[in-house]
């Protein structure tokens, strides 16, 4: 069992309930989707949505979308390496950052610093829109424009420039989410056989959703 330093022992006395802290790259899409998801899931499972929301702290990037900066902001704000009560996630897109040069260097460093600081990374290649698309389709468009065009077939109100909010009601119809989880796992497994799944159209957003399901219920 991990021992807590004096400050964290004090914090544990002050607050015995754990939180899931999620820092996101997006200012709109991810925070709105996750907030809508919590409310929807709570309602479907007979949990007070206000109580459910108190279990989470979702922090938008405020225009700092670079993955390493998101991880560093989380580290600076929450000191996750010394906090064994809460669970920490950094959510960002690959967005062609793994190709090479300084972007790749910072992209890789974001994962390294997250691992060293008790942070779990949720990464989508090219973007979180792939996770949304997986609720409806097995297709894996490789460009941003193709991905957004395909997603609009199923989420017609979505627009990358004017309305970046996902329609949660359409995404969660029937067993769409379970299908998305299955597709994400299968694609990640297949791409891992070729090397690093993060450099190919893939996502591990399913890991965050499964963790959130358990967190709301417990």
Backbone as JSON, one array per atom type, in Angstrom:
{
  "sequence": "XXXXXXXXXXXXXXXXXXXXXXXXXXXXXXXXXXXXXXXXXXXXXXXXXXXXXXXXXXXXXXXXXXXXXXXXXXXXXXXXXXXXXXXXXXXXXXXXXXXXXXXXXXXXXXXXXXXXXXXXXXXXXXXXXXXXXXXXXXXXXXXXXXXXXXXXXXXXXXXXXXXXXXXXXXXXXXXXXXXXXXXXXXXXXXXXXXXXXXXXXXXXXXXXXXXXXXXXXX",
  "N": [[0.84, -1.2, 0.0], [0.52, 2.21, -0.88], [2.2, 4.8, 0.76], [1.15, 7.92, 2.16], [2.22, 11.32, 1.96], [2.53, 13.95, 4.48], [0.91, 16.14, 3.73], [-0.89, 14.99, 1.88], [-2.08, 13.12, 3.52], [-3.47, 14.78, 5.19], [-5.2, 15.94, 3.3], [-6.68, 13.73, 2.65], [-8.08, 13.28, 4.97], [-9.64, 15.54, 4.93], [-11.13, 15.18, 2.58], [-12.64, 12.38, 1.7], [-13.72, 11.12, -0.48], [-12.94, 10.14, -3.76], [-11.94, 11.8, -6.83], [-12.36, 12.07, -10.4], [-10.17, 13.53, -12.45], [-10.01, 15.38, -15.35], [-8.17, 16.66, -17.9], [-8.55, 18.41, -20.86], [-7.82, 18.68, -24.39], [-9.49, 20.07, -26.15], [-11.65, 22.98, -26.08], [-14.34, 22.97, -26.36], [-15.56, 20.62, -27.7], [-14.67, 18.11, -26.37], [-15.01, 18.74, -23.5], [-17.78, 19.42, -23.44], [-18.97, 17.1, -24.5], [-18.19, 15.14, -22.58], [-19.39, 16.17, -20.26], [-22.11, 16.14, -21.01], [-22.3, 13.43, -21.37], [-21.96, 12.38, -18.76], [-24.27, 13.36, -17.44], [-26.27, 12.1, -18.96], [-25.67, 9.35, -18.61], [-25.9, 9.1, -15.85], [-28.64, 9.65, -15.48], [-29.81, 7.48, -16.83], [-29.06, 5.44, -15.19], [-30.19, 5.8, -12.76], [-28.96, 7.62, -11.04], [-28.37, 10.58, -9.23], [-27.83, 13.39, -11.17], [-26.46, 15.69, -10.45], [-25.02, 14.9, -8.21], [-23.46, 13.0, -9.48], [-21.92, 14.6, -11.16], [-20.27, 15.88, -9.34], [-18.31, 14.07, -8.89], [-16.46, 14.38, -10.81], [-13.92, 16.4, -12.36], [-13.6, 18.47, -14.91], [-11.41, 19.95, -17.05], [-10.9, 22.4, -19.35], [-8.66, 23.26, -22.08], [-8.17, 25.96, -22.62], [-7.23, 27.28, -24.99], [-4.65, 26.26, -25.16], [-3.52, 23.85, -26.83], [-1.52, 22.03, -27.3], [-0.26, 18.8, -26.72], [1.83, 18.23, -24.77], [1.78, 20.55, -23.24], [-0.74, 20.4, -22.1], [-0.47, 18.19, -20.41], [1.57, 19.17, -18.76], [0.26, 21.37, -17.62], [-1.67, 20.06, -16.12], [-0.07, 18.68, -14.31], [1.13, 20.83, -12.95], [-1.1, 22.08, -11.81], [-2.4, 20.13, -10.27], [-0.63, 18.33, -9.06], [-0.32, 15.46, -9.48], [1.42, 13.26, -9.06], [1.78, 13.06, -6.37], [-0.68, 12.58, -5.39], [-2.74, 10.18, -4.38], [-5.34, 9.67, -4.14], [-7.11, 10.61, -6.08], [-7.97, 10.18, -9.62], [-6.31, 10.68, -12.68], [-6.53, 12.13, -15.91], [-5.3, 12.93, -19.15], [-6.45, 14.31, -22.06], [-6.13, 14.27, -25.46], [-5.54, 15.0, -29.01], [-3.88, 13.25, -31.68], [-3.43, 14.45, -34.2], [-1.64, 14.74, -36.41], [0.75, 15.11, -35.07], [2.59, 13.18, -34.48], [4.28, 12.69, -36.53], [6.86, 13.82, -37.07], [9.84, 15.78, -36.24], [9.8, 18.71, -34.08], [7.18, 18.64, -33.12], [6.66, 15.89, -32.88], [8.56, 15.22, -30.98], [7.65, 16.62, -28.71], [5.13, 15.45, -28.53], [5.73, 12.75, -27.92], [7.06, 13.21, -25.51], [5.0, 14.13, -23.94], [3.57, 11.8, -23.32], [5.53, 10.47, -21.88], [5.97, 12.14, -19.63], [3.44, 12.09, -18.54], [3.2, 9.4, -17.78], [5.15, 9.3, -15.81], [3.98, 10.8, -13.88], [1.62, 9.81, -12.78], [-0.57, 9.98, -14.5], [-3.07, 9.17, -16.8], [-3.23, 8.76, -20.29], [-5.42, 9.73, -22.86], [-5.74, 9.3, -26.15], [-6.47, 10.27, -29.48], [-6.29, 9.46, -32.87], [-6.97, 10.69, -36.01], [-8.24, 12.58, -34.51], [-10.62, 13.31, -31.82], [-13.01, 13.08, -33.08], [-12.99, 10.69, -34.43], [-13.62, 8.82, -32.46], [-16.27, 9.54, -31.96], [-17.38, 8.92, -34.46], [-17.09, 6.15, -34.44], [-19.28, 5.24, -33.07], [-21.13, 4.77, -34.94], [-20.06, 3.66, -37.26], [-17.63, 1.57, -38.99], [-15.68, 2.77, -40.41], [-12.53, 4.4, -40.97], [-11.47, 7.22, -41.55], [-8.64, 8.96, -42.9], [-7.85, 11.59, -43.09], [-8.43, 14.91, -41.79], [-10.55, 16.37, -42.98], [-11.97, 14.36, -44.34], [-12.76, 12.79, -42.19], [-14.42, 14.53, -40.71], [-16.4, 15.03, -42.61], [-17.51, 12.47, -42.92], [-18.5, 12.04, -40.35], [-20.56, 13.92, -40.19], [-22.6, 12.72, -41.55], [-23.87, 11.16, -39.71], [-24.07, 12.75, -37.46], [-25.63, 15.3, -38.09], [-25.81, 17.97, -37.26], [-23.35, 18.64, -36.39], [-20.47, 20.65, -36.83], [-17.28, 21.52, -37.68], [-16.43, 24.14, -37.56], [-18.57, 25.82, -36.79], [-20.28, 24.51, -35.0], [-19.17, 22.56, -32.75], [-20.04, 20.7, -31.01], [-20.9, 17.46, -29.96], [-23.78, 15.45, -30.65], [-25.15, 14.01, -28.11], [-27.42, 12.46, -27.65], [-27.92, 11.14, -30.05], [-25.59, 9.67, -30.29], [-25.76, 7.87, -28.19], [-27.89, 6.2, -28.67], [-29.65, 3.16, -28.45], [-27.39, 0.47, -28.51], [-25.14, 1.83, -29.3], [-22.85, 2.94, -28.06], [-21.57, 0.75, -26.85], [-20.89, -0.6, -29.16], [-19.06, 1.2, -30.22], [-17.03, 1.06, -28.31], [-16.21, -1.59, -28.65], [-15.32, -1.49, -31.32], [-13.21, 0.35, -31.11], [-11.4, -0.98, -29.43], [-10.8, -3.24, -31.0], [-9.67, -2.08, -33.31], [-7.46, -0.79, -32.22], [-6.0, -2.95, -31.24], [-5.43, -4.32, -33.62], [-3.89, -2.38, -34.96], [-1.78, -2.16, -33.21], [-0.37, -4.44, -33.7], [1.05, -3.74, -35.87], [2.8, -1.95, -34.95], [3.23, 1.08, -33.25], [0.17, 2.02, -32.11], [-0.72, 4.6, -31.89], [0.14, 6.16, -34.0], [-1.44, 5.61, -36.1], [-4.79, 5.61, -37.51], [-6.69, 5.5, -34.75], [-7.97, 5.08, -31.39], [-8.07, 5.42, -27.82], [-10.23, 6.15, -26.37], [-12.26, 4.66, -25.43], [-11.32, 3.49, -23.11], [-11.42, 5.54, -21.25], [-14.19, 6.04, -21.15], [-15.17, 3.58, -20.17], [-13.97, 3.6, -17.65], [-15.22, 5.84, -16.57], [-17.87, 4.99, -16.49], [-17.77, 3.04, -14.43], [-16.95, 4.7, -12.39], [-19.07, 6.5, -11.97], [-21.05, 4.79, -11.03], [-20.01, 3.74, -8.67]],
  "CA": [[0.0, 0.0, 0.0], [1.34, 3.41, -1.03], [2.07, 5.71, 1.89], [0.87, 9.29, 1.8], [2.96, 12.3, 2.73], [1.69, 14.64, 5.48], [-0.09, 16.97, 3.07], [-1.93, 14.16, 1.3], [-2.85, 12.51, 4.62], [-4.38, 15.82, 5.62], [-6.23, 16.07, 2.28], [-7.54, 12.57, 2.71], [-9.0, 13.52, 6.08], [-10.57, 16.58, 4.52], [-12.0, 14.69, 1.51], [-12.43, 10.93, 1.6], [-14.2, 10.66, -1.78], [-12.02, 10.43, -4.85], [-12.45, 12.46, -8.02], [-11.69, 11.83, -11.66], [-9.77, 14.83, -12.99], [-9.78, 15.21, -16.78], [-7.75, 17.85, -18.63], [-8.81, 18.14, -22.27], [-7.26, 19.57, -25.4], [-10.54, 20.91, -26.69], [-12.39, 23.88, -25.21], [-15.77, 22.76, -26.57], [-16.0, 19.27, -28.04], [-14.47, 17.12, -25.3], [-15.68, 19.09, -22.24], [-19.24, 19.33, -23.59], [-19.32, 15.68, -24.66], [-18.03, 14.45, -21.31], [-20.42, 16.68, -19.35], [-23.38, 15.58, -21.47], [-22.26, 11.98, -21.14], [-22.19, 12.13, -17.32], [-25.68, 13.61, -17.16], [-27.06, 11.06, -19.61], [-25.41, 8.05, -17.98], [-26.48, 9.16, -14.5], [-30.1, 9.55, -15.6], [-30.16, 6.13, -17.24], [-28.71, 4.49, -14.14], [-30.85, 6.17, -11.51], [-28.04, 8.37, -10.18], [-28.59, 12.01, -9.29], [-26.8, 13.9, -12.08], [-25.63, 16.68, -9.74], [-24.09, 14.11, -7.42], [-22.52, 12.38, -10.41], [-20.99, 15.62, -11.65], [-19.28, 16.21, -8.3], [-17.25, 13.06, -8.92], [-15.55, 14.7, -11.91], [-13.44, 17.76, -12.59], [-13.22, 18.53, -16.31], [-10.71, 21.22, -17.24], [-10.59, 22.68, -20.76], [-7.28, 23.7, -22.28], [-8.1, 27.42, -22.75], [-6.42, 27.63, -26.17], [-3.35, 25.59, -25.16], [-3.91, 22.53, -27.32], [-0.36, 21.15, -27.47], [-0.35, 17.72, -25.73], [2.77, 18.36, -23.65], [1.33, 21.66, -22.41], [-1.89, 19.92, -21.34], [0.07, 17.35, -19.35], [2.29, 20.03, -17.82], [-0.74, 22.16, -16.88], [-2.28, 19.15, -15.14], [0.94, 18.44, -13.28], [1.3, 22.05, -12.17], [-2.33, 22.42, -11.08], [-2.95, 19.08, -9.39], [0.43, 17.54, -8.44], [-0.85, 14.08, -9.47], [2.4, 12.27, -8.59], [1.67, 12.97, -4.92], [-2.09, 12.41, -5.05], [-3.14, 8.79, -4.6], [-6.78, 9.59, -3.91], [-7.83, 10.89, -7.31], [-7.52, 9.59, -10.87], [-6.01, 11.8, -13.58], [-6.49, 11.85, -17.34], [-5.02, 13.98, -20.13], [-7.14, 13.93, -23.29], [-5.72, 15.11, -26.6], [-5.51, 14.38, -30.33], [-2.58, 13.1, -32.36], [-3.5, 15.6, -35.1], [-0.39, 14.77, -37.2], [1.89, 15.5, -34.24], [3.53, 12.08, -34.3], [4.98, 12.45, -37.8], [8.28, 14.09, -36.95], [10.25, 17.11, -35.82], [9.53, 19.17, -32.71], [5.86, 18.18, -32.72], [6.78, 14.49, -32.43], [9.35, 15.23, -29.75], [6.75, 17.04, -27.64], [4.08, 14.44, -28.45], [6.28, 11.62, -27.17], [7.38, 13.66, -24.16], [3.74, 14.23, -23.2], [3.3, 10.46, -22.8], [6.55, 10.14, -20.87], [5.71, 12.91, -18.41], [2.19, 11.59, -17.98], [3.51, 8.12, -17.12], [5.96, 9.58, -14.62], [3.23, 11.63, -12.94], [0.35, 9.24, -12.35], [-1.59, 10.47, -15.42], [-3.42, 8.3, -17.91], [-3.44, 9.54, -21.5], [-6.42, 9.31, -23.84], [-5.28, 9.9, -27.4], [-7.2, 9.88, -30.69], [-5.63, 9.76, -34.14], [-6.34, 11.98, -35.9], [-8.91, 13.42, -33.52], [-11.71, 12.7, -31.05], [-14.12, 12.82, -33.99], [-12.98, 9.26, -34.77], [-14.36, 8.15, -31.4], [-17.69, 9.79, -32.22], [-17.77, 8.16, -35.65], [-17.13, 4.73, -34.11], [-20.61, 4.9, -32.57], [-22.01, 4.51, -36.07], [-19.41, 3.11, -38.44], [-16.3, 0.97, -38.9], [-14.76, 3.51, -41.26], [-11.45, 5.13, -40.28], [-10.89, 8.23, -42.45], [-7.26, 9.29, -42.51], [-7.64, 13.04, -43.08], [-9.38, 15.67, -40.97], [-11.73, 16.71, -43.77], [-12.73, 13.13, -44.58], [-13.35, 12.37, -40.92], [-15.52, 15.43, -40.38], [-17.45, 14.81, -43.61], [-18.15, 11.19, -42.6], [-19.22, 12.19, -39.08], [-21.76, 14.7, -40.42], [-23.66, 11.82, -42.02], [-24.54, 10.62, -38.53], [-24.34, 13.88, -36.56], [-25.78, 16.37, -39.09], [-25.66, 19.32, -36.69], [-21.94, 18.87, -36.08], [-19.69, 21.41, -37.79], [-15.99, 21.79, -37.04], [-16.23, 25.58, -37.42], [-19.68, 26.56, -36.19], [-20.93, 23.75, -33.92], [-18.27, 21.45, -32.48], [-20.63, 19.88, -29.96], [-21.48, 16.19, -30.38], [-25.16, 15.19, -30.22], [-25.04, 12.83, -27.24], [-28.62, 11.63, -27.77], [-27.74, 10.27, -31.21], [-24.46, 8.78, -30.04], [-26.07, 6.87, -27.18], [-29.07, 5.42, -29.04], [-29.5, 1.7, -28.4], [-26.09, 0.02, -28.0], [-24.09, 2.49, -30.1], [-21.61, 3.14, -27.3], [-20.91, -0.55, -26.73], [-20.29, -0.88, -30.47], [-17.88, 2.06, -30.34], [-16.0, 0.49, -27.43], [-15.72, -2.8, -29.32], [-14.57, -1.08, -32.52], [-11.96, 1.0, -30.68], [-10.5, -2.03, -28.92], [-10.37, -4.08, -32.13], [-8.78, -1.3, -34.17], [-6.2, -0.55, -31.49], [-5.29, -4.23, -31.2], [-4.91, -4.59, -34.97], [-2.83, -1.42, -35.27], [-0.64, -2.45, -32.34], [0.39, -5.51, -34.34], [1.88, -3.09, -36.89], [3.71, -1.05, -34.26], [2.61, 2.02, -32.32], [-1.19, 2.31, -32.57], [-0.99, 6.04, -31.83], [0.51, 6.82, -35.25], [-2.41, 5.18, -37.1], [-6.16, 5.94, -37.07], [-7.03, 4.7, -33.57], [-8.27, 5.86, -30.19], [-8.33, 4.65, -26.6], [-11.27, 6.86, -25.63], [-13.08, 3.62, -24.79], [-10.79, 3.26, -21.76], [-11.95, 6.6, -20.39], [-15.63, 5.83, -20.97], [-15.38, 2.44, -19.27], [-13.59, 4.05, -16.32], [-16.26, 6.75, -16.11], [-19.04, 4.16, -16.14], [-17.53, 2.47, -13.09], [-16.81, 5.79, -11.41], [-20.4, 7.03, -11.66], [-21.83, 3.79, -10.3], [-19.42, 3.45, -7.36]],
  "C": [[0.88, 1.25, 0.0], [1.11, 4.33, 0.15], [1.86, 7.12, 1.39], [1.74, 10.23, 2.61], [1.99, 13.08, 3.62], [0.58, 15.44, 4.81], [-1.22, 16.13, 2.52], [-2.73, 13.44, 2.37], [-3.87, 13.52, 5.13], [-5.53, 15.96, 4.63], [-7.2, 14.91, 2.34], [-8.53, 12.68, 3.87], [-10.06, 14.52, 5.68], [-11.59, 16.05, 3.51], [-11.72, 13.21, 1.28], [-12.85, 10.4, 0.22], [-13.23, 11.06, -2.89], [-12.73, 11.13, -6.0], [-11.71, 11.95, -9.24], [-11.44, 13.19, -12.29], [-9.36, 14.64, -14.45], [-9.41, 16.55, -17.4], [-7.86, 17.56, -20.12], [-8.13, 19.14, -23.18], [-8.31, 20.56, -25.88], [-11.2, 21.8, -25.65], [-13.89, 23.62, -25.28], [-16.11, 21.28, -26.69], [-15.88, 18.29, -26.88], [-15.17, 17.5, -23.99], [-17.2, 18.96, -22.33], [-19.69, 17.88, -23.72], [-19.25, 14.95, -23.32], [-19.08, 14.88, -20.28], [-21.79, 16.12, -19.72], [-23.44, 14.09, -21.19], [-22.57, 11.66, -19.68], [-23.65, 12.29, -16.97], [-26.56, 12.5, -17.72], [-26.91, 9.72, -18.91], [-26.01, 8.0, -16.58], [-27.98, 8.97, -14.56], [-30.54, 8.14, -15.93], [-29.92, 5.1, -16.15], [-29.24, 4.89, -12.77], [-29.95, 6.89, -10.52], [-28.33, 9.86, -10.33], [-27.46, 12.65, -10.11], [-25.91, 14.95, -11.41], [-24.59, 15.96, -8.88], [-23.03, 13.47, -8.31], [-21.48, 13.38, -10.88], [-19.92, 15.97, -10.62], [-18.13, 15.21, -8.25], [-16.16, 13.41, -9.93], [-15.12, 16.16, -11.86], [-12.88, 17.79, -14.01], [-12.66, 19.91, -16.6], [-10.34, 21.39, -18.7], [-9.23, 23.34, -20.89], [-7.1, 25.22, -22.31], [-7.05, 27.82, -23.78], [-5.01, 27.03, -26.16], [-3.57, 24.13, -25.53], [-2.75, 21.56, -27.47], [-0.34, 20.1, -26.36], [0.57, 17.87, -24.53], [2.32, 19.46, -22.7], [0.14, 21.23, -21.55], [-1.42, 19.08, -20.16], [0.77, 18.22, -18.31], [1.33, 20.89, -17.0], [-1.4, 21.32, -15.8], [-1.32, 18.92, -13.98], [1.07, 19.65, -12.36], [0.08, 22.33, -11.28], [-2.68, 21.41, -10.0], [-1.9, 18.22, -8.68], [0.05, 16.06, -8.36], [0.13, 13.03, -8.95], [2.33, 12.07, -7.09], [0.23, 12.74, -4.45], [-2.53, 11.0, -5.41], [-4.63, 8.58, -4.34], [-7.55, 9.7, -5.22], [-7.23, 10.16, -8.51], [-7.39, 10.71, -11.9], [-5.91, 11.33, -15.03], [-6.13, 13.1, -18.12], [-5.59, 13.51, -21.46], [-6.71, 14.86, -24.42], [-5.68, 14.29, -27.89], [-4.09, 14.23, -30.84], [-2.42, 14.23, -33.37], [-2.19, 15.83, -35.88], [0.84, 15.17, -36.39], [2.95, 14.41, -34.11], [4.4, 11.83, -35.53], [6.47, 12.7, -37.69], [8.56, 15.49, -36.44], [9.9, 17.41, -34.37], [8.17, 18.7, -32.22], [5.92, 16.75, -32.19], [7.53, 14.41, -31.12], [8.46, 15.59, -28.55], [5.61, 16.05, -27.43], [4.55, 13.26, -27.61], [6.57, 12.0, -25.72], [6.12, 13.79, -23.31], [3.38, 12.89, -22.57], [4.27, 10.09, -21.69], [6.27, 10.85, -19.56], [4.42, 12.46, -17.74], [2.44, 10.29, -17.2], [4.26, 8.34, -15.82], [5.17, 10.31, -13.53], [1.81, 11.13, -12.67], [-0.83, 9.73, -13.21], [-1.82, 9.46, -16.53], [-3.74, 9.16, -19.13], [-4.51, 8.89, -22.37], [-6.1, 10.06, -25.13], [-6.09, 9.37, -28.58], [-6.43, 10.34, -31.92], [-6.65, 9.62, -35.27], [-6.95, 12.8, -34.78], [-10.03, 12.66, -32.84], [-12.93, 12.42, -31.92], [-14.15, 11.36, -34.43], [-13.76, 8.48, -33.74], [-15.87, 8.34, -31.61], [-18.18, 8.96, -33.4], [-17.91, 6.67, -35.35], [-18.47, 4.29, -33.52], [-21.55, 4.47, -33.69], [-21.38, 3.68, -37.19], [-18.05, 2.5, -38.11], [-15.26, 1.74, -39.7], [-13.73, 4.27, -40.42], [-10.81, 6.11, -41.25], [-9.53, 8.69, -41.96], [-6.96, 10.79, -42.53], [-8.73, 13.71, -42.26], [-10.66, 15.95, -41.74], [-12.6, 15.48, -44.02], [-13.45, 12.67, -43.33], [-14.56, 13.23, -40.56], [-16.69, 15.25, -41.34], [-18.23, 13.53, -43.3], [-19.0, 11.32, -41.33], [-20.53, 12.94, -39.28], [-22.91, 13.87, -40.97], [-24.51, 11.36, -40.85], [-24.88, 11.7, -37.5], [-24.47, 15.13, -37.43], [-25.61, 17.78, -38.55], [-24.2, 19.64, -36.35], [-21.26, 19.65, -37.21], [-18.41, 21.85, -37.1], [-15.75, 23.27, -36.8], [-17.33, 26.27, -36.62], [-20.39, 25.82, -35.05], [-20.14, 22.47, -33.65], [-18.81, 20.5, -31.41], [-21.23, 18.61, -30.55], [-22.91, 16.07, -29.86], [-25.18, 13.89, -29.43], [-26.23, 11.9, -27.38], [-28.52, 10.67, -28.95], [-26.62, 9.26, -30.96], [-24.83, 7.63, -29.11], [-27.37, 6.11, -27.45], [-28.73, 3.93, -29.0], [-28.15, 1.31, -27.81], [-24.93, 0.62, -28.78], [-22.77, 2.61, -29.34], [-20.86, 1.82, -27.12], [-20.24, -0.94, -28.04], [-19.01, -0.05, -30.65], [-16.72, 1.52, -29.51], [-15.37, -0.74, -28.09], [-14.87, -2.45, -30.54], [-13.21, -0.48, -32.14], [-10.95, -0.03, -30.22], [-9.92, -2.86, -30.08], [-9.38, -3.34, -33.01], [-7.43, -1.08, -33.5], [-5.36, -1.82, -31.44], [-4.66, -4.52, -32.56], [-3.75, -3.66, -35.32], [-1.58, -1.64, -34.42], [0.22, -3.56, -32.91], [1.35, -4.95, -35.4], [2.92, -2.16, -36.28], [2.96, -0.2, -33.26], [1.22, 2.39, -32.83], [-1.46, 3.81, -32.66], [-0.66, 6.76, -33.13], [-0.41, 6.4, -36.4], [-3.81, 5.54, -36.61], [-6.61, 4.99, -35.96], [-7.44, 5.65, -32.45], [-8.37, 4.91, -29.01], [-9.35, 5.37, -25.72], [-12.19, 5.87, -24.93], [-12.62, 3.37, -23.36], [-11.32, 4.31, -20.78], [-13.43, 6.38, -20.12], [-15.91, 4.66, -20.04], [-15.02, 2.81, -17.83], [-14.66, 4.97, -15.74], [-17.54, 6.0, -15.75], [-18.91, 3.62, -14.72], [-17.53, 3.56, -12.03], [-18.16, 6.37, -11.0], [-21.17, 6.06, -10.76], [-21.32, 3.57, -8.88], [-19.5, 4.63, -6.42]]
}
